[in-house]
Tab-separated table of C-alpha atoms in Angstrom:
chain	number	residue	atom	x	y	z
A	438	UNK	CA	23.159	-21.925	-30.336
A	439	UNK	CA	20.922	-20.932	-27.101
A	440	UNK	CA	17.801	-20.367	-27.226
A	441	UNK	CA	16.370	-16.933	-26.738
A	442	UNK	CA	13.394	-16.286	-24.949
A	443	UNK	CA	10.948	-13.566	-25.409
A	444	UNK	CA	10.859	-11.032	-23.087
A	445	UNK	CA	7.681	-10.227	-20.826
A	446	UNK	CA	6.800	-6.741	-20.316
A	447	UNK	CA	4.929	-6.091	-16.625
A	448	UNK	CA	4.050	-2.359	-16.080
A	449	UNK	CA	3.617	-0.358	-12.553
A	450	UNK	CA	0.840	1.541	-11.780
A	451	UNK	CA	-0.349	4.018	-9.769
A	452	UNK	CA	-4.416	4.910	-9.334
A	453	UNK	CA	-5.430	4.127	-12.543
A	454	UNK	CA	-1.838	5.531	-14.298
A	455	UNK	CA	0.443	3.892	-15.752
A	456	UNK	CA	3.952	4.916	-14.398
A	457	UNK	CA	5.979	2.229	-16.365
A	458	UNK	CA	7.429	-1.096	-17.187
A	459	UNK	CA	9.879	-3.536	-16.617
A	460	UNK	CA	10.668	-6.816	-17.638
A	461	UNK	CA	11.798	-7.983	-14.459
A	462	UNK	CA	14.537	-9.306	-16.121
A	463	UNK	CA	17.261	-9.766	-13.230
A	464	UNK	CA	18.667	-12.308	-12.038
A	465	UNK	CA	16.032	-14.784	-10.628
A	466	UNK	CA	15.928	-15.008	-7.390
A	467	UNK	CA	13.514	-17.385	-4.179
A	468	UNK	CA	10.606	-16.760	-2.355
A	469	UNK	CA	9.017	-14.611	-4.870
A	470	UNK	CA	11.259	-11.700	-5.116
A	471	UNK	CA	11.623	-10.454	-9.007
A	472	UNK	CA	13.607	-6.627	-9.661
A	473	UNK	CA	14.734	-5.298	-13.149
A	474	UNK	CA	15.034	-2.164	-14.265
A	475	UNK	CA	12.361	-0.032	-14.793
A	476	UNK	CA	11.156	2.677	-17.689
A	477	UNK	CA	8.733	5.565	-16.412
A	478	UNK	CA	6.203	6.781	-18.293
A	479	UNK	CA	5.785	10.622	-18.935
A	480	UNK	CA	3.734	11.034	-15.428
A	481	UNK	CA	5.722	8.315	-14.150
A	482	UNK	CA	8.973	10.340	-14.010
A	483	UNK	CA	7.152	13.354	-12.456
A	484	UNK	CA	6.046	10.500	-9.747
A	485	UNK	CA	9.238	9.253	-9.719
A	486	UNK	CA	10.788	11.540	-6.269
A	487	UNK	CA	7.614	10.001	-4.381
A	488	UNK	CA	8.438	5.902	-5.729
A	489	UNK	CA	12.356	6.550	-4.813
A	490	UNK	CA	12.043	9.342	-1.632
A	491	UNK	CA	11.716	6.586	1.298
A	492	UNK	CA	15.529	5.573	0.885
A	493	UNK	CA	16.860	8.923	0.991
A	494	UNK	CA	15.169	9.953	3.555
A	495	UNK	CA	15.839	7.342	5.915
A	496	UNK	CA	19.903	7.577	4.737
A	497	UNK	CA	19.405	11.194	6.433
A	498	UNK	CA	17.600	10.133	9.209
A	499	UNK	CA	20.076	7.088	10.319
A	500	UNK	CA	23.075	9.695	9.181
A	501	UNK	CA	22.172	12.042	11.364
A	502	UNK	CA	20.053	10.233	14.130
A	503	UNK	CA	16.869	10.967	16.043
A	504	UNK	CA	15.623	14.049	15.145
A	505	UNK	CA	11.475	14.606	15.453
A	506	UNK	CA	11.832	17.235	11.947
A	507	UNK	CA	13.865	14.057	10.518
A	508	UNK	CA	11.605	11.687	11.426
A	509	UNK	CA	8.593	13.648	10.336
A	510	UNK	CA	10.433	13.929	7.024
A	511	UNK	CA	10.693	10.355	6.722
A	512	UNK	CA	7.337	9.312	7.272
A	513	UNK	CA	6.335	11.913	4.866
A	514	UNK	CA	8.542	9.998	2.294
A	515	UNK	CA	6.713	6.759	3.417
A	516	UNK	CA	3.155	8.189	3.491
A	517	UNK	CA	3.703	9.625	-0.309
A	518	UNK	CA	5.086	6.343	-1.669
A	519	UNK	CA	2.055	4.370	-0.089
A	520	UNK	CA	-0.292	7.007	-1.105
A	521	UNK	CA	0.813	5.780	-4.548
A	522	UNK	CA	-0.978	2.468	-4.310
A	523	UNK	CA	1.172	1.417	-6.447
A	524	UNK	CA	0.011	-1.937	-8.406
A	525	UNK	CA	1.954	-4.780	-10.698
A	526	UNK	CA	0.017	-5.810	-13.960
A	527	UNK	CA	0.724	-8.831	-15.657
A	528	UNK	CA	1.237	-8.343	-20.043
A	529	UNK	CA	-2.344	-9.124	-19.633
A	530	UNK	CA	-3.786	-5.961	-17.417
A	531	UNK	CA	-4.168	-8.135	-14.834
A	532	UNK	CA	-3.021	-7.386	-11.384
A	533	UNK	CA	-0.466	-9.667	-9.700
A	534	UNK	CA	-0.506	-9.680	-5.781
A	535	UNK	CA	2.590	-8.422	-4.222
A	536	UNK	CA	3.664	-7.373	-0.633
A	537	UNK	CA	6.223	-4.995	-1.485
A	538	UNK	CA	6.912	-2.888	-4.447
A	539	UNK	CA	9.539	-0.691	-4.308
A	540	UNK	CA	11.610	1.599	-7.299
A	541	UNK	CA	15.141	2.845	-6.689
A	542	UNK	CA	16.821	5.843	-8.275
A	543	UNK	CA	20.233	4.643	-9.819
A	544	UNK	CA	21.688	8.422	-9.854
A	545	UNK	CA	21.183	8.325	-6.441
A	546	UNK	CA	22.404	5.227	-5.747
A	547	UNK	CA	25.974	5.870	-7.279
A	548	UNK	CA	25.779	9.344	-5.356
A	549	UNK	CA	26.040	7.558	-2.463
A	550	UNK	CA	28.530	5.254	-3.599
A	551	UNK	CA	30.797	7.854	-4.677
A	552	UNK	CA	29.909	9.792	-1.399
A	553	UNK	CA	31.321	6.430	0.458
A	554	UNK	CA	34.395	6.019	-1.826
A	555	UNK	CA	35.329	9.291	-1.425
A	556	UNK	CA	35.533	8.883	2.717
A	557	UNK	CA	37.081	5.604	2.553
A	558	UNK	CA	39.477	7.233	0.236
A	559	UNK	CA	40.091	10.208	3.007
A	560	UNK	CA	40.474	7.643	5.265
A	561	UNK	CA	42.975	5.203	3.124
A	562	UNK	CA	44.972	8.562	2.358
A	563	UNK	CA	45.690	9.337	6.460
A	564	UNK	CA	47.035	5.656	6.407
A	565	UNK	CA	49.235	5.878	2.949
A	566	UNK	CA	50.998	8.859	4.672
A	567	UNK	CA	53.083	6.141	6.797
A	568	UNK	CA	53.340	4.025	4.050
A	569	UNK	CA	54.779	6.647	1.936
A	570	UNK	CA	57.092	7.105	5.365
A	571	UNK	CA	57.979	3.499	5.000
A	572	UNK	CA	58.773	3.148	1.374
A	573	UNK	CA	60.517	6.415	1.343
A	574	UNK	CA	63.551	4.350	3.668
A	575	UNK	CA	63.307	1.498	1.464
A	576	UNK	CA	67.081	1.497	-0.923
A	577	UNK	CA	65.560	0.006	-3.682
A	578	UNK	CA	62.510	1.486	-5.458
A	579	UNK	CA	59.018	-0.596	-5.427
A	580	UNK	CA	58.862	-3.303	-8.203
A	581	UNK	CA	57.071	-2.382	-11.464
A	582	UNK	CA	53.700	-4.997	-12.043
A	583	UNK	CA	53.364	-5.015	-15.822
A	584	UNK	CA	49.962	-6.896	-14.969
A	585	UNK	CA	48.810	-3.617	-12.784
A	586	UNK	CA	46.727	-0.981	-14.610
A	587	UNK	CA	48.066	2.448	-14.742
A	588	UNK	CA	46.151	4.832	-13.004
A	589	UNK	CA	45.697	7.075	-16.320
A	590	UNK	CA	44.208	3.415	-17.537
A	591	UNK	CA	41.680	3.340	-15.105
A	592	UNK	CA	38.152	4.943	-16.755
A	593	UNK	CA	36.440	5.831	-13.612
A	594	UNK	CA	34.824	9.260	-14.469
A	595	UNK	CA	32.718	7.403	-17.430
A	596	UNK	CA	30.744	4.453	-15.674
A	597	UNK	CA	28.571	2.194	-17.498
A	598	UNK	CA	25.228	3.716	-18.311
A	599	UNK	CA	22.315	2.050	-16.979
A	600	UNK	CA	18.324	3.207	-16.310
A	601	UNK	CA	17.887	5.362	-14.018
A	602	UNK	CA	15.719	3.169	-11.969
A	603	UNK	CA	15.305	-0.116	-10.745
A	604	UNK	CA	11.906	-2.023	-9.405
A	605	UNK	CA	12.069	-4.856	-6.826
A	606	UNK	CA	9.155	-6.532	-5.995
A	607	UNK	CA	8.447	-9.519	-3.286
A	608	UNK	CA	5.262	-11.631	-5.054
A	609	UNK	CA	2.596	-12.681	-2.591
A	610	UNK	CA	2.825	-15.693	-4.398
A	611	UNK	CA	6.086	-16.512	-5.512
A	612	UNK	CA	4.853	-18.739	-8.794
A	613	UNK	CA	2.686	-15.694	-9.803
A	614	UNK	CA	5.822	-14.727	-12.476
A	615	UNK	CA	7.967	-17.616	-13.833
């Protein structure tokens, strides 16, 4: 039987407020960088568009390219998030150094995704229009795979449920969280 190990809870904050916590429990990874998902607080969900807004708004800025309104938007984004200050604690209350903490929004991480699929998709489809060409002169009809899912298997409109956010962090010193 393996042995289970007990959790440790760290918790974000922000000026004094607690925004949330995490148990970085992700895979482990070098050089001090922990993530996990991440529960907000009450004021740490209202918080929450200034923690995730840097990634967004650079998307929009690279998207769309050099723009002086863009750009002002994005530093915005990163002025708010540092404004934050935001902190790591320890399940003690005490602070662990860290260079980098940063909190991603899930929802709009699969927004994206989907956005992507859906032009790779567009894409894919201009190129299945000669296929269908092709396979249209074929005699014979295309093989049945009894190992290929139908498409009506395929459960793509209900996606695993996760958090809504994640936390990466990159430790100032990477034996500060075993």
């Amino acid at each position: 039987m393996p042995v289970q190990h007990a959790q440790t809870t760290y918790t974000l904050w922000s000026r004094g407020r607690l925004l949330g916590e995490t148990d970085l429990g992700f895979l482990y990874r070098l050089n001090g960088f922990r993530c996990g998902w991440f529960f907000p607080t009450p004021i740490g969900e209202r918080l929450m568009p200034m923690a995730t807004g840097v990634a967004p708004a650079l998307r929009v800025l690279c998207a769309l390219g050099e723009d002086p309104t863009l750009r002002a938007d994005f530093r915005a984004a990163m002025d708010q998030e540092v404004a934050l200050e935001l902190q790591l604690r320890g399940p003690d209350g005490e602070v662990i150094a860290t260079h980098d903490i940063g909190v991603r929004d899930t929802h709009y991480l699969r927004e994206v995704a989907a956005a992507e699929l859906a032009r790779f998709e567009a894409e894919e489809a201009k190129g299945n229009e000669a296929l269908l060409e092709l396979e249209d002169s074929f005699d014979e009809p295309m093989p049945f795979d009894p190992e290929m899912p139908a498409d009506d298997d395929l459960d793509d409109d209900d996606p695993p449920e996760h958090p809504r956010y994640q936390i990466q962090i990159l430790l100032v010193d990477p034996e500060a969280i075993p």
